[in-house]
């Protein structure tokens, strides 16, 4: 995710923090400082960090169950409103998504239960409910936050876990795409409710409503692309006109091609036209800075770029892109000769065109049926 930086790795999953999280810490410090001075300010920082430790544990609940089903999680990004775990692929079976979705809230249930057992009778409902009061008990407020996280995340709206539970339930009766569309529409409706309530009571709900609406819209679009991609061959959308670089070419020559064309990714091939790697604009800049313009492109190119046969479905290429987090995929023939490239931009443009054509066809068919 953009505007985020890595702070560490836990069990093979990178932990990233969005820049807006730092703004949240500043706001918490200033708010508590006005209430109770320096001690209260640092107490507020400690509390918000403890909350986000619970959020990370929540995300690792999802990760643990996802790994059980063979789905890896490259990274987690912490945002001011929670955490986002990026799965390398979506679960294929509804009951898998259901179990992955509920695993996170169950972790918060366990944390709240352990805290309540630890502090016993001193954990009053009033203390747990008033989580914004810095004068309340630290652990009691932390238990209250975990209870809130369970209730909030089980709201049936994307991107909350409740939205994924709803989609999993709907997918047992409808197609995956249709189930996603229904769940996304419900999420968008709830986003408007958040915004309206936020205007009357708490402006923070407006921000949450905007986030929920955008996330629900993106989920619906991804489902539509996934449905269309299963019916489209790679050869239908791949780029066939592009400049190739030879292994012996220098970074200086590559930069000349970058300036002379609109390409951002350049495939590197051997003398027989077999794909060997990919040189991106960022790779060029890095090599130019570190090694100089005479550096051969073979020493700066990426060699982790997947290859895929041109007769495969586009859905297969999307899965490879998501799993490898790569900028492009090399399309080859049976002899491993490079015949095309797939990039994120190309796929997005082609799928938007195909979706528009499909929508136009359905609209035209509807008009014809009404005229009969």
Tab-separated table of C-alpha atoms in Angstrom, residues 36 64 223 280-281 288 291 296 318 324:
chain	number	residue	atom	x	y	z
A	36	UNK	CA	-3.839	15.780	31.907
A	64	UNK	CA	-3.266	-18.373	10.662
A	223	UNK	CA	-15.239	-9.463	-8.421
A	280	UNK	CA	11.641	-1.422	-14.953
A	281	UNK	CA	12.030	2.339	-14.777
A	288	UNK	CA	22.280	4.398	-12.771
A	291	UNK	CA	26.655	1.468	-10.675
A	296	UNK	CA	24.711	-4.060	-18.353
A	318	UNK	CA	-4.075	-12.267	-12.307
A	324	UNK	CA	4.287	-12.560	-6.805
